[in-house]
Coordinates of C-alpha atoms and ligand atoms in Angstrom, one line a residue:
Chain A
X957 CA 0.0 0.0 0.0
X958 CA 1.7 3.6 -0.7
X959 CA 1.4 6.4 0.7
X960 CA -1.4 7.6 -1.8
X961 CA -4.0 4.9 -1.4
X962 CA -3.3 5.1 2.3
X963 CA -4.7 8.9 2.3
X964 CA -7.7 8.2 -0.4
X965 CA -8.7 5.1 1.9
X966 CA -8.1 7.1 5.2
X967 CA -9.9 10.5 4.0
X968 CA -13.4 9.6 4.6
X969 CA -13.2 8.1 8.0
X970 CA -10.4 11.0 9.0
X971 CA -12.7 14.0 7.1
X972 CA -15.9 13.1 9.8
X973 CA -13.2 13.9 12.8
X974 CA -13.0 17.6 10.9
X975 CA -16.5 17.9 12.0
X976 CA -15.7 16.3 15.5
X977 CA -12.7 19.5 15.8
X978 CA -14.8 21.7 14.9
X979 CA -17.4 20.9 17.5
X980 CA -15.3 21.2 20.0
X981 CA -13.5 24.3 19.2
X982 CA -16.5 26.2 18.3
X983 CA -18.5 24.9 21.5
X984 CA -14.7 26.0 23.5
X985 CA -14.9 29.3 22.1
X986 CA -18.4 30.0 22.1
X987 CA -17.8 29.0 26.0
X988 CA -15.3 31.3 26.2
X989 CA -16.9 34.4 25.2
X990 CA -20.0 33.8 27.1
X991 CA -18.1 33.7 30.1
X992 CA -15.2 35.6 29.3
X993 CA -17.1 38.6 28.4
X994 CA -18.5 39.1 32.0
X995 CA -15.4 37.9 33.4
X996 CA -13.4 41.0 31.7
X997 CA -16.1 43.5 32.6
X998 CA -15.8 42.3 36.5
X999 CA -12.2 42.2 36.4
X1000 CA -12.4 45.9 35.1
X1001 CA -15.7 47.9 36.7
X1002 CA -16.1 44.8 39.5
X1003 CA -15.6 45.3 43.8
X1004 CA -13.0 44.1 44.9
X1005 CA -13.7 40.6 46.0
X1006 CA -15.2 40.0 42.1
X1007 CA -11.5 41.1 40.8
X1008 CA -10.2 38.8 43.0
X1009 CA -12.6 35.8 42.1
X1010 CA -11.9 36.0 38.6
X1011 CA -8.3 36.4 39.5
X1012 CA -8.4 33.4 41.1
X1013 CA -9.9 31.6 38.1
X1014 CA -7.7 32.8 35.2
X1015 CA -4.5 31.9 37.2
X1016 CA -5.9 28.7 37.5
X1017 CA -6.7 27.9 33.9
X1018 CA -3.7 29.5 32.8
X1019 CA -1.2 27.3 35.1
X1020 CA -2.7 23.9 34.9
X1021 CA -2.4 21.6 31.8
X1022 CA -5.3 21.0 29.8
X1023 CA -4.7 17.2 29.6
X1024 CA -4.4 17.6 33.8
X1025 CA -8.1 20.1 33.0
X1026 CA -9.5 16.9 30.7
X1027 CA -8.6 13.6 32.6
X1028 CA -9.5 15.8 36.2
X1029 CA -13.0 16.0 34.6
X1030 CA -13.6 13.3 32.5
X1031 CA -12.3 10.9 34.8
X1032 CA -12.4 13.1 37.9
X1033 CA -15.9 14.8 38.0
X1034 CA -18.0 13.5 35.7
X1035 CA -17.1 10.2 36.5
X1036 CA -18.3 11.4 40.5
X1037 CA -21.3 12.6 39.2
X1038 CA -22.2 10.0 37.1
X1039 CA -21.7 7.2 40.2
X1040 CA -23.1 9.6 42.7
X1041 CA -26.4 9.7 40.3
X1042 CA -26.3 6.2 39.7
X1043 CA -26.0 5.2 43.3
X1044 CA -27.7 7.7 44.7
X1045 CA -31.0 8.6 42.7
X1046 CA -30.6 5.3 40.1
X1047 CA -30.4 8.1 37.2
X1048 CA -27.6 6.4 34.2
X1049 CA -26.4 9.1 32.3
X1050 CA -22.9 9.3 30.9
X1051 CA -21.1 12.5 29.9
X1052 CA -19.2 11.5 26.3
X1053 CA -15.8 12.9 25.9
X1054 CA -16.8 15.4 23.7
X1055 CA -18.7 17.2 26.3
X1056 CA -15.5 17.1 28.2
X1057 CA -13.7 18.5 25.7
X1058 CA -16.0 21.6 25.1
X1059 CA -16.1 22.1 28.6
X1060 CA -12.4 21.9 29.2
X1061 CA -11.4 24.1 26.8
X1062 CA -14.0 26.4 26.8
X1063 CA -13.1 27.0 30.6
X1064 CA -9.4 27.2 29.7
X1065 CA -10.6 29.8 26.9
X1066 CA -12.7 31.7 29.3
X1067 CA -9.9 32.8 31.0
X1068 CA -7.5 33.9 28.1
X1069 CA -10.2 35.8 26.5
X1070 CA -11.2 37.8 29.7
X1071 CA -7.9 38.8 29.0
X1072 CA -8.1 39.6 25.5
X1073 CA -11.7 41.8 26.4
X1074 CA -10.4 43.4 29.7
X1075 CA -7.2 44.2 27.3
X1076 CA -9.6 45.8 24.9
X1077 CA -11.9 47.3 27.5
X1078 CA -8.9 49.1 29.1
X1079 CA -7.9 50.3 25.9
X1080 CA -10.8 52.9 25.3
X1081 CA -10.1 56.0 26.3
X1082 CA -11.9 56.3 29.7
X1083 CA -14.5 59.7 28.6
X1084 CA -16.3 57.3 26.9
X1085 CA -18.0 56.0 30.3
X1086 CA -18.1 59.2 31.7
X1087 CA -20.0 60.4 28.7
X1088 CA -22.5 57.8 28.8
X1089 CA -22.3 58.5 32.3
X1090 CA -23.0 62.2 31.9
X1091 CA -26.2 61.2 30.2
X1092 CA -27.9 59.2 32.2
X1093 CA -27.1 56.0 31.4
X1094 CA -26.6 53.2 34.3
X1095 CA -23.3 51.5 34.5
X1096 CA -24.4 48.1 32.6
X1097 CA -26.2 50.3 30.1
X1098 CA -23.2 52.0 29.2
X1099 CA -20.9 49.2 29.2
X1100 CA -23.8 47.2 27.0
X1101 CA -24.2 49.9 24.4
X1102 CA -21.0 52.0 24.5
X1103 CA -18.7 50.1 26.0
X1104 CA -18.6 46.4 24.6
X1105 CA -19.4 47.3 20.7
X1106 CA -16.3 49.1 21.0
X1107 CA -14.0 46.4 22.8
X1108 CA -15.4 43.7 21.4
X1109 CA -14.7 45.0 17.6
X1110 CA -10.5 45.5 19.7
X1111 CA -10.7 42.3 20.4
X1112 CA -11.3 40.4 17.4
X1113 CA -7.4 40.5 16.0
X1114 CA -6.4 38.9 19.5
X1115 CA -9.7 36.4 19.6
X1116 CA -9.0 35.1 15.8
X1117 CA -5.6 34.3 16.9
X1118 CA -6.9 32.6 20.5
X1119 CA -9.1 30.4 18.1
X1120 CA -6.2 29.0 16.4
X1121 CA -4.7 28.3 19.3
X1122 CA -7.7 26.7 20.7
X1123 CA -8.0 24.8 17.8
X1124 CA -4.6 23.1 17.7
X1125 CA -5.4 22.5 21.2
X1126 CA -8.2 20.4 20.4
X1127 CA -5.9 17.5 18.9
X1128 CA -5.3 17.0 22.9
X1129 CA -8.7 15.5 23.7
X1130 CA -7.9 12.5 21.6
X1131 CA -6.7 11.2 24.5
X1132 CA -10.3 10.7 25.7
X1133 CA -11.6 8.8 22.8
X1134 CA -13.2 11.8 21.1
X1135 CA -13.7 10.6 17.3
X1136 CA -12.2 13.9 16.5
X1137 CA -9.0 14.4 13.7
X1138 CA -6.1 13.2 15.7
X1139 CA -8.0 10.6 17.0
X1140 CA -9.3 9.1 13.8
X1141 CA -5.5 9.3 12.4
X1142 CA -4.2 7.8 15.0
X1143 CA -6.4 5.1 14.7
X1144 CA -6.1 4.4 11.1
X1145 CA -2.1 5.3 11.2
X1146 CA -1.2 2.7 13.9
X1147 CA -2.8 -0.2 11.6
X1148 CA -1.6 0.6 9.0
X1149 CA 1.4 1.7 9.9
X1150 CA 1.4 4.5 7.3
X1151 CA 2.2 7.3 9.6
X1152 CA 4.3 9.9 7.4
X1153 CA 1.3 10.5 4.8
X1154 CA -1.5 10.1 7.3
X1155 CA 0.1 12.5 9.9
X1156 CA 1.0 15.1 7.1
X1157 CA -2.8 14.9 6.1
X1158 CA -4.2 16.1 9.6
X1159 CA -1.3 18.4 9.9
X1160 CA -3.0 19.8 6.5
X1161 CA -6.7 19.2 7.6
X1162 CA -5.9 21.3 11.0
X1163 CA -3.8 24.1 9.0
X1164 CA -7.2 24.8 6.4
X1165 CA -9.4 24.6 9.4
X1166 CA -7.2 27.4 10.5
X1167 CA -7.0 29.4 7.9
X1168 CA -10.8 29.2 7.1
X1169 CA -11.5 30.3 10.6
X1170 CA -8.5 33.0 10.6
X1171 CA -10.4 33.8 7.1
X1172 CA -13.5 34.2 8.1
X1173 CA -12.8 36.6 11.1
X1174 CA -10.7 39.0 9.3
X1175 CA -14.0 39.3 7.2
X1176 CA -15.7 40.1 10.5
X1177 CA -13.4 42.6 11.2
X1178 CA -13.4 44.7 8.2
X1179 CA -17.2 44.1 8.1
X1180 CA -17.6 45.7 11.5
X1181 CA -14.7 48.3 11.4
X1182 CA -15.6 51.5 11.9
X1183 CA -15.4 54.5 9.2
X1184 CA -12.8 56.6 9.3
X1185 CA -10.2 54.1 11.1
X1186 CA -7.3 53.5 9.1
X1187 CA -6.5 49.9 7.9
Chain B
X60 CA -45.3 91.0 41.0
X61 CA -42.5 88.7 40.7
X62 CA -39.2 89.7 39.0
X63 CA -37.6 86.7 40.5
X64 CA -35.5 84.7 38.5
X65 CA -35.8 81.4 39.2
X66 CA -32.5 79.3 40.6
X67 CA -31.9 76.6 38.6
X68 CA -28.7 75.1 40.1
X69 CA -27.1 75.7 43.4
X70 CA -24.5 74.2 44.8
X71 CA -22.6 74.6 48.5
X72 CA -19.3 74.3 49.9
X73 CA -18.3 71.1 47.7
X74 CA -15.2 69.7 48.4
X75 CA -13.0 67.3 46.8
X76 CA -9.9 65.1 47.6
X77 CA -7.9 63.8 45.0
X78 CA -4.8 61.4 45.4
X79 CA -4.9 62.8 48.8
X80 CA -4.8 66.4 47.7
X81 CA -7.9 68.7 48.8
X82 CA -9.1 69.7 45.0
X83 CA -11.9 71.4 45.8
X84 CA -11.9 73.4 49.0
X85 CA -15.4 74.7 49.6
X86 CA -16.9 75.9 46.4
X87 CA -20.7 77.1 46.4
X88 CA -22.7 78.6 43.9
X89 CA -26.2 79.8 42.1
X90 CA -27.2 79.7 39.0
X91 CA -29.9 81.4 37.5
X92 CA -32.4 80.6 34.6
X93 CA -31.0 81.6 31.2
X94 CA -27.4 82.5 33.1
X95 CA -24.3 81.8 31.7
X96 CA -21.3 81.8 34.2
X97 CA -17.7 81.5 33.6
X98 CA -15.5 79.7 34.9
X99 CA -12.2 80.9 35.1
X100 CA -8.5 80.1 36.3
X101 CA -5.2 79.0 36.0
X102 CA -4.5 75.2 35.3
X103 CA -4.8 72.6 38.0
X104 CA -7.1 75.1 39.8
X105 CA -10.0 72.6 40.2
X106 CA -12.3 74.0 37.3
X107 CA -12.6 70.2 35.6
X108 CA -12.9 68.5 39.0
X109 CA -15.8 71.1 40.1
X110 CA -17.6 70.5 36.6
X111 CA -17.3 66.6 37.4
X112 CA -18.4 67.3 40.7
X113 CA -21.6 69.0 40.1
X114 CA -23.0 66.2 37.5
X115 CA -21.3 63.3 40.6
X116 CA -19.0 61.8 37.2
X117 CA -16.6 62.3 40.7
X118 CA -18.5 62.4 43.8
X119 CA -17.6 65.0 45.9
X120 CA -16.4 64.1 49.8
X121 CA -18.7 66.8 51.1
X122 CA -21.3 69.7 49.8
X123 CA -24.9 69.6 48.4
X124 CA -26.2 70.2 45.3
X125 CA -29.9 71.5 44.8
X126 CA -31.7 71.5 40.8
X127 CA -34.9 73.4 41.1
X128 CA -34.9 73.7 44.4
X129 CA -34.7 70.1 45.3
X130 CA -31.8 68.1 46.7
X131 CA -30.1 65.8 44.7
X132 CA -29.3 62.5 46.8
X133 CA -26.1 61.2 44.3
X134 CA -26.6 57.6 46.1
X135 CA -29.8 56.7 45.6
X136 CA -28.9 55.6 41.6
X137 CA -32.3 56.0 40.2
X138 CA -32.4 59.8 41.0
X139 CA -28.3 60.4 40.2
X140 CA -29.7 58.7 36.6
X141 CA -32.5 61.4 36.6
X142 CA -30.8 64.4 37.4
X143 CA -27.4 63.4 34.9
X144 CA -30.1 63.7 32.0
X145 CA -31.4 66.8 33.1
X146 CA -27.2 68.2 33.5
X147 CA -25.5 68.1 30.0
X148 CA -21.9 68.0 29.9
X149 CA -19.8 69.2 27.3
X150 CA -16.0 67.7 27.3
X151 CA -12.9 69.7 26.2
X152 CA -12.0 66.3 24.7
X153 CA -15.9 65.8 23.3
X154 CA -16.1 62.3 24.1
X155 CA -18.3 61.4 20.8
X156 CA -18.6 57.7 21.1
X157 CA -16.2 56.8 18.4
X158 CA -18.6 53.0 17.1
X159 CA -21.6 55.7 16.4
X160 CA -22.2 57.7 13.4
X161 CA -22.7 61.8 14.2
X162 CA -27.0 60.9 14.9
X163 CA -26.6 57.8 16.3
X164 CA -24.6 59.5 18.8
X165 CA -27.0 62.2 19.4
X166 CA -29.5 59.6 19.8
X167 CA -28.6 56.8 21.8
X168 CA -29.3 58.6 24.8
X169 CA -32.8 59.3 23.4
X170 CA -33.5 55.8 22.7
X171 CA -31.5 53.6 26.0
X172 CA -32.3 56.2 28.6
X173 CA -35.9 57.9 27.5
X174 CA -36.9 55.3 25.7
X175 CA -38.0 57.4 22.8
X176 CA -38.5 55.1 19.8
X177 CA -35.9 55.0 17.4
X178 CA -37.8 56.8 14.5
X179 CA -38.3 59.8 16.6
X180 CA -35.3 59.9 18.6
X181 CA -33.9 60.1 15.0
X182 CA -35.7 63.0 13.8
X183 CA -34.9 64.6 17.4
X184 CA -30.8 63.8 16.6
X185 CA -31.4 65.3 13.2
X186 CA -33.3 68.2 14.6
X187 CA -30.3 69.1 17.1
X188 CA -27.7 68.4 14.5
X189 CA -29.1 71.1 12.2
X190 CA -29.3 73.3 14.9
X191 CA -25.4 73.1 15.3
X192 CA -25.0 73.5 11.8
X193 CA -24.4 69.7 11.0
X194 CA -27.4 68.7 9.5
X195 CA -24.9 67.3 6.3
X196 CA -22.8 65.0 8.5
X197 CA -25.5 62.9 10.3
X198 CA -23.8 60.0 8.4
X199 CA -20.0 60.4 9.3
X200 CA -18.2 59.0 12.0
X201 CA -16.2 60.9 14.8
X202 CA -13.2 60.1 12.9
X203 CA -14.5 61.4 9.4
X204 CA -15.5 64.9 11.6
X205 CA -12.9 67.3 12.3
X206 CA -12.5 69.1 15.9
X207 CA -15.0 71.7 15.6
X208 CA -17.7 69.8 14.3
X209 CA -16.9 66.9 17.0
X210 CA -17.3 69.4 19.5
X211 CA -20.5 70.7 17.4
X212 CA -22.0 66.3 17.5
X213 CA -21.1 66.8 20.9
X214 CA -23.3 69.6 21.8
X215 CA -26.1 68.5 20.2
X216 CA -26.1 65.4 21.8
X217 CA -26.1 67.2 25.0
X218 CA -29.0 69.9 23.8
X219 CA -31.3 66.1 22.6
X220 CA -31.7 65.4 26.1
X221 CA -33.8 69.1 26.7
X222 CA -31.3 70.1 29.7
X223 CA -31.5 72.2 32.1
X224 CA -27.7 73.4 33.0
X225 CA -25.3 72.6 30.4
X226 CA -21.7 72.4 32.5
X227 CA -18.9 73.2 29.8
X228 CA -15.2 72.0 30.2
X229 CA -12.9 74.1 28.2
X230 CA -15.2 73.2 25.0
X231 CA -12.4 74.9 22.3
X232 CA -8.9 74.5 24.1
X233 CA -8.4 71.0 21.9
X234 CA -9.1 72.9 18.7
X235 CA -7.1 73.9 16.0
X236 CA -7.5 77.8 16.3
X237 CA -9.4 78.1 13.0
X238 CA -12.3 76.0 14.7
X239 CA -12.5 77.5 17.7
X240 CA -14.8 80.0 15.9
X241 CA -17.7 77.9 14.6
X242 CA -18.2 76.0 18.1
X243 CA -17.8 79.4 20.1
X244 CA -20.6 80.2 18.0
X245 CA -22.8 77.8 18.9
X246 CA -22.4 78.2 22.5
X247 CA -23.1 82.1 22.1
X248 CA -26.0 81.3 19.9
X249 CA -27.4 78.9 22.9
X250 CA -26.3 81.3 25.6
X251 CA -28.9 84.1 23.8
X252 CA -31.1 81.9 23.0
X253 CA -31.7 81.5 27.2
X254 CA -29.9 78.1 27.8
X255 CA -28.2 78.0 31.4
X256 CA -24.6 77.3 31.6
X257 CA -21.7 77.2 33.1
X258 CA -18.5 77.6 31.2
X259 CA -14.9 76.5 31.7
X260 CA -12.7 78.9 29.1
X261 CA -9.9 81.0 28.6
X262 CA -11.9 82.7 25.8
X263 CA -12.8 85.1 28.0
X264 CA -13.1 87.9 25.2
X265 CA -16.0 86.5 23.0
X266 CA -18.0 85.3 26.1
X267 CA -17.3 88.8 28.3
X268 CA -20.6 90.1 26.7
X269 CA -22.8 87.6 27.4
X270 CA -22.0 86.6 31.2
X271 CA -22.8 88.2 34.3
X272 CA -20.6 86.3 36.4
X273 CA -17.2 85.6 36.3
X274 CA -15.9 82.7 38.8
X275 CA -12.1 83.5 39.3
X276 CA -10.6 79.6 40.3
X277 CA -7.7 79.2 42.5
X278 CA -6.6 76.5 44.6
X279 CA -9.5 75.2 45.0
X280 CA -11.7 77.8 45.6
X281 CA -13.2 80.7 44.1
X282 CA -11.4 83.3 45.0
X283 CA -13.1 86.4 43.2
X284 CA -16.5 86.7 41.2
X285 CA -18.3 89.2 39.9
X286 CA -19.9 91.0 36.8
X287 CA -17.0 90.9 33.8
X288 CA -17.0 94.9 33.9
X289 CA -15.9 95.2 37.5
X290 CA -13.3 92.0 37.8
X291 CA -12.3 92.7 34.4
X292 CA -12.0 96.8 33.9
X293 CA -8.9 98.7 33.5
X294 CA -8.5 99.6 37.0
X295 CA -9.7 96.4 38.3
X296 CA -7.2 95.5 40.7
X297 CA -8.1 91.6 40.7
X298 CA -6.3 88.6 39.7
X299 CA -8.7 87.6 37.8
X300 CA -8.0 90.9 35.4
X301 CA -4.1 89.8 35.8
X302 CA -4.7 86.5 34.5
X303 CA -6.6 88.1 31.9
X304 CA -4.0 90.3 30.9
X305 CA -1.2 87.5 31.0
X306 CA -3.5 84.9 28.5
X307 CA -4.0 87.7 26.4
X308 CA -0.4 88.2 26.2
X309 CA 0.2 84.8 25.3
X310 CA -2.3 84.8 22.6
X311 CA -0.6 88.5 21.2
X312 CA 3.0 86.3 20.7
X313 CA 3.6 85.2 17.5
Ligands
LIG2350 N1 -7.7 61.6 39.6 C1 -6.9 62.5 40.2 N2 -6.1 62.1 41.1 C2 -5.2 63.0 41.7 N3 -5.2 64.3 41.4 C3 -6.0 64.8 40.4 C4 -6.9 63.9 39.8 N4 -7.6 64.6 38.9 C5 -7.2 65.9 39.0 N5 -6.2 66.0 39.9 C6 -5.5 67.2 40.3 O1 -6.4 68.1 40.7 C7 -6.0 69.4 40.4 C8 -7.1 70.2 39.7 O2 -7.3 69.6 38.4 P1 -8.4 70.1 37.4 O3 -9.7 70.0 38.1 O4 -8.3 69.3 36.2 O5 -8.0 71.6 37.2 P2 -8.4 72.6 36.0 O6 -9.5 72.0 35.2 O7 -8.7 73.9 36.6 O8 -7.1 72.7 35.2 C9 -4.7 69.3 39.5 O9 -3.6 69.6 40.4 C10 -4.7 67.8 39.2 O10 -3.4 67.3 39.1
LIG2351 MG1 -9.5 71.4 33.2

């Protein structure tokens, strides 16, 4: 079997993971901004023990491994969960790795895009609360209306580049079982032994993922840029 | 009869520590319907901090402030929320909110804070925007505008929400000189047209004429006031006139 044959046979089975990757790193970064949004606004306009709570979180997610963050819990809390429900109540559910996945890397997003957005937030000159301030708008209003349309087109540069990180991340959860790209070519590669083309393929299928998503948000950026602004 | 003039703003013994400095040491004041009182001083004298003070954008440590009479109780956030839209406030840096086109920044307020729907909070933006002479850049940007007509956005955005004090901080000392004309001329425009005001500026000579207050700034406090033709006369022995003189001066140089 050559090299070519091994890719044509491999490409179906190995193409379904694309949509397994993409799963997770959309659901991971879809996490992230819900969360990471309101984490940047508490960090920035939050009392004191808010700063310090989401503090506490990004340091956290920022200095433990995300294999540590997926086998603590897959293994770790689901796996409680799903015996305490079991023992407890007689209620068999069981979380799939994929859910893992999303949620470990969305948390692990979270708190590098709370950076990104408190980055962004603390980058607008600061009359633009005080204006909205000066007419009548509450706190939350202005950071809603004025505010976030503002950092949130800042951030996008720094997010687009967070979601290519995010997504080479993603090869990690294979380690679970997910049926995602690395995964499926590990599979396939370790039976067939045809590692060098098979490895070189999800290298490619991980670098056009990248590029489409990098793509697509540079669109969002000039489509959202606002007149005047050079670039 | 009643010749009374009714007080629209008054304010008493504010003061203000900054970075542990006392900013504000005790400043009070009235201000009449239709008045338009300048404020005047040398730099670091307190005039910004006093103009934050009096809308609470920086709460002062001690003092009251009255609109119409009635107290305004800063904590309670419902009525600081009421009172800001009744106080405009015009920045020396405008402010504009840079995401919003010239209308839609005249009429966000409208819309997120009286609710006005958005069809008639536009024609209200437009309305204002035409009365600053802008009624041709409703669709630019802040930074398509230039200074002057910035400045211009940002006054009618404070004149949408039907004020009743507008509180001016140095409105043309980020201009270019050639535009400090076309917003001066606004704000004399609204100060005969009855609006009440009180103005931060060192363009003291095409406002002289139109105020019957000066506030001379120091330190802290005001340390003179009174009608322009008696702190400002030739024989006027006041700092105020001395000040004057010396920004005069400095304009004069080549
Ligand atoms: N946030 C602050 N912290 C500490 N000092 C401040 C702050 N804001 C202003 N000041 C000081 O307060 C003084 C008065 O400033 P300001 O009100 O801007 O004066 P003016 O507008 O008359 O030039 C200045 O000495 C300034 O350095
Ligand atoms: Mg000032």
């Amino acid at each position: 079997m050559d090299a070519f044959t091994a890719i044509i046979d491999a490409l179906p089975y190995i193409l379904k993971g694309t949509a397994v990757t993409a799963g997770i790193v959309i659901g991971a970064m879809v996490l992230g901004l819900i969360a990471g949004i309101p984490m940047a606004v508490g960090q920035v306009y939050g009392n004191r023990p808010v700063r310090f709570m989401v503090g506490v979180y990004v340091w956290f997610f920022r200095g433990v491994p995300v294999l540590v963050l997926l086998f603590l819990v897959y293994f770790g809390v689901f796996g409680f969960i799903e015996i305490k429900l079991r023992s407890g109540y007689g209620i068999y559910i069981n979380f799939s790795p994929f859910m893992a996945a999303c949620l470990v890397m969305g948390m692990v997003s979270a708190a590098y895009q709370s950076q990104i957005f408190r980055g962004a937030i603390q980058a607008l000159p600061q009359g633009q609360l005080k204006a909205a301030s000066a007419l009548g708008m509450s706190d939350s209003m202005a950071i809603r209306t004025i505010i976030l349309p503002q950092a949130l087109r800042i951030a996008i540069p720094a997010w687009s580049n967070e979601f290519s990180i995010v997504l080479k991340d993603s090869a990690v959860a294979f380690v679970l079982g997910t049926t995602e790209i690395m995964a499926r070519t590990h599979f396939v590669a370790s039976r067939t032994y045809q590692h060098l083309p098979l490895y070189l393929l999800a290298g490619v299928l991980y670098f056009i993922l990248t590029w489409m998503g990098v793509k697509a948000l540079l669109k969002l950026e000039h489509k959202v840029r606002i007149p005047g602004y050079s670039n | 009869m009643n010749n009374n003039v009714a007080t629209v703003l008054q304010i008493t013994d504010i003061h203000k520590v900054l970075g542990g400095k006392e900013i504000l040491r005790g400043v009070s004041m009235t201000v009449d319907k239709g008045e338009l009182k300048i404020l005047i001083g040398p730099s670091g004298g307190g005039k910004s901090t006093l103009l934050q003070c009096i809308n609470f954008l920086l709460p002062p440590d001690q003092g009251r402030i009255f609109l119409d009479g009635s107290e305004v109780h800063f904590h309670k956030k419902a009525e600081l929320y009421r009172y800001r839209q009744q106080v405009g406030m015009i920045f020396q840096d405008f402010n504009l909110f840079d995401h919003l086109n010239a209308l839609d920044n005249v009429s966000i307020a409208l819309r997120k804070v009286k609710k006005i729907h958005k069809a008639e909070a536009g024609d209200r933006a437009y309305h204002e925007l035409e009365r600053v002479g802008l009624s041709d850049k409703t669709d630019l940007y802040p930074a398509e505008l230039s200074g002057g007509q910035k400045q211009r956005v940002s006054i009618a955005r404070a004149l949408a929400m039907d004020p009743k004090v507008i509180l001016l901080d140095e409105p043309t000392s980020a201009l270019d000189p050639e535009l400090i004309g076309e917003v001066l001329r606004v704000i004399v425009d609204l100060a005969r047209s009855g609006m009440t005001m009180i103005m931060a500026t060192h363009q003291i000579g095409y406002v002289k004429s139109l105020t019957n207050e000066i506030l001379f700034m120091e330190n802290g406090r005001i340390i003179e006031h009174g009608p322009p033709e008696k702190l400002l006369s030739a024989d006027a022995d006041t700092r105020c006139r001395g000040f004057c003189e010396m920004l005069k001066d400095l304009v004069r140089e080549p």
